[in-house]
Amino acid sequence: MYSAKVNQDAFEVEIAENGFIVNGKAVTWDLVAVRDGYFHIIMNDRSYRAELTETDVERKRVAIKVNGRIYPVILKDKFDVLLEKMGMSASAGAKVNHVRAPMPGLIINLKVKEGDRVSAGDALIILEAMKMENVIKAPGDATVKSVKVRTGEGVEKNQVLIEFNPA
């Protein structure tokens, strides 16, 4: 089971043979990838245009534009849900040592420099990958120790982008 929070609405989602079960109801849809990050969806005899506008793999967050309206989505897998039910968080107590590239791409903007203090969720870097701009955000509160990349530089998946001083 998965959970998704869209704006302030929470959904329990299970993958079914012909679609999904959302909050106990079967949902079927046709989804076609038009091109990287763009989709066409038909659900309940209605047509939707969708675009994946932002991805944050580490924090399991995405933003999806559907028919011109942006929906921020927070995703949790069954392990996140279990930890939450046990009163724990997957990120609780995690030290912020560095940020790595979630995918290969091109650095198009640096939002921080050495010595900057950042909070969880602050934008650090804009990474262009597959013709999409991805905002790489701070996973926690920290101080920037060093920035390991420059604007215009190509990076590989898992390459260290920024190092942090211990909090």
XYZ file of C-alpha atoms in Angstrom:
167
model
C 0.000 0.000 0.000
C 1.061 3.566 -0.682
C -0.168 6.890 0.562
C -0.292 10.158 -1.332
C -1.041 13.619 -0.042
C -2.287 16.055 -2.679
C -2.631 19.565 -1.266
C -4.349 18.748 2.047
C -6.159 15.598 0.857
C -4.752 12.176 1.829
C -5.241 9.039 -0.259
C -4.458 5.371 0.331
C -3.438 3.758 -2.948
C -3.039 0.101 -3.866
C -1.955 -1.200 -7.244
C -4.622 -3.472 -8.726
C -4.630 -5.692 -11.805
C -6.503 -3.203 -14.019
C -5.636 0.084 -12.364
C -5.626 1.271 -8.779
C -7.695 1.131 -5.635
C -7.871 4.621 -4.129
C -9.419 4.896 -0.660
C -11.155 1.559 -1.230
C -12.595 2.402 -4.678
C -11.393 0.893 -7.955
C -10.025 3.477 -10.380
C -9.239 2.648 -13.998
C -7.537 4.942 -16.436
C -5.667 5.075 -19.701
C -2.303 6.794 -19.449
C -0.100 7.587 -22.436
C 3.301 9.254 -22.231
C 3.281 11.944 -24.912
C 6.959 12.837 -24.374
C 9.343 13.115 -21.435
C 7.373 14.473 -18.494
C 4.116 14.959 -20.447
C 1.137 12.601 -20.333
C -2.399 12.211 -21.642
C -4.891 10.578 -19.268
C -8.449 9.390 -19.829
C -10.381 8.634 -16.648
C -14.148 8.441 -16.144
C -14.718 9.500 -19.774
C -12.745 12.724 -19.223
C -9.494 13.730 -20.862
C -6.603 15.277 -18.918
C -3.241 16.749 -19.908
C -0.588 16.185 -17.259
C 2.968 17.421 -16.897
C 5.488 16.390 -14.272
C 6.847 19.827 -13.316
C 9.032 19.022 -10.309
C 10.586 15.927 -8.769
C 12.344 15.530 -5.445
C 13.351 11.888 -5.236
C 14.964 12.092 -1.789
C 11.911 13.647 -0.145
C 9.447 11.662 -2.316
C 7.680 14.751 -3.598
C 6.486 15.699 -7.060
C 4.467 18.493 -8.592
C 2.056 17.620 -11.379
C 0.301 20.132 -13.602
C -3.105 18.782 -14.687
C -5.039 20.847 -17.236
C -3.061 23.934 -16.213
C -3.394 23.531 -12.420
C -0.389 22.464 -10.314
C -0.816 19.817 -7.625
C 1.991 19.194 -5.121
C 2.105 15.493 -4.180
C 3.857 13.849 -1.225
C 4.319 10.103 -1.683
C 4.927 7.398 0.919
C 5.578 3.723 0.324
C 4.513 0.934 2.690
C 7.703 1.306 4.745
C 7.175 5.048 5.250
C 3.584 4.367 6.310
C 4.698 1.633 8.751
C 7.391 3.849 10.312
C 4.870 6.654 10.674
C 2.371 4.338 12.398
C 5.153 3.325 14.795
C 5.736 6.988 15.608
C 8.974 7.206 13.680
C 9.986 9.017 10.531
C 12.316 7.690 7.850
C 14.253 10.950 8.013
C 14.235 11.351 11.791
C 17.674 11.725 13.216
C 19.298 11.643 9.814
C 22.454 13.687 9.531
C 22.778 15.891 6.509
C 26.301 15.325 5.158
C 25.873 15.933 1.443
C 23.481 16.086 -1.490
C 23.987 13.839 -4.514
C 22.621 14.126 -8.043
C 19.461 11.986 -8.302
C 20.062 11.575 -12.067
C 22.558 12.644 -14.713
C 22.043 16.172 -15.966
C 23.300 19.719 -16.367
C 23.626 22.258 -13.534
C 21.731 25.330 -14.731
C 21.540 27.333 -11.486
C 23.204 27.312 -8.067
C 21.050 28.766 -5.293
C 23.627 28.506 -2.456
C 27.315 29.136 -1.764
C 29.805 28.052 0.866
C 28.790 29.205 4.349
C 25.071 29.572 3.590
C 22.652 28.232 6.202
C 19.837 26.146 4.679
C 16.642 24.657 6.052
C 14.873 21.473 5.001
C 13.172 22.065 1.662
C 15.252 25.072 0.601
C 16.224 25.073 -3.084
C 19.934 24.325 -3.558
C 20.459 23.600 -7.247
C 18.447 23.522 -10.471
C 19.397 20.404 -12.447
C 18.218 19.991 -16.040
C 17.620 16.364 -16.979
C 15.589 14.959 -19.864
C 14.558 18.521 -20.870
C 13.027 19.104 -17.421
C 14.219 21.402 -14.653
C 14.510 19.608 -11.320
C 14.869 21.545 -8.089
C 17.305 19.820 -5.753
C 16.307 20.758 -2.196
C 17.985 20.579 1.180
C 17.093 17.342 2.983
C 17.514 19.001 6.389
C 18.872 21.994 8.266
C 22.614 22.510 7.731
C 25.390 24.885 6.731
C 26.966 24.567 3.281
C 30.573 23.400 3.655
C 31.378 23.328 -0.059
C 29.703 23.387 -3.460
C 31.308 20.710 -5.636
C 29.820 21.806 -9.004
C 29.552 24.905 -11.200
C 26.788 26.320 -13.363
C 26.958 24.724 -16.828
C 28.669 21.575 -15.556
C 27.370 18.126 -16.447
C 26.940 15.686 -13.554
C 26.452 11.944 -13.198
C 23.918 10.117 -11.046
C 25.021 9.945 -7.371
C 27.755 12.553 -7.857
C 28.195 14.680 -4.721
C 26.928 18.187 -5.485
C 27.091 19.888 -2.084
C 28.754 18.991 1.231
C 27.425 20.209 4.583
C 29.014 20.914 7.948
C 27.618 18.810 10.784
C 24.803 20.606 12.610
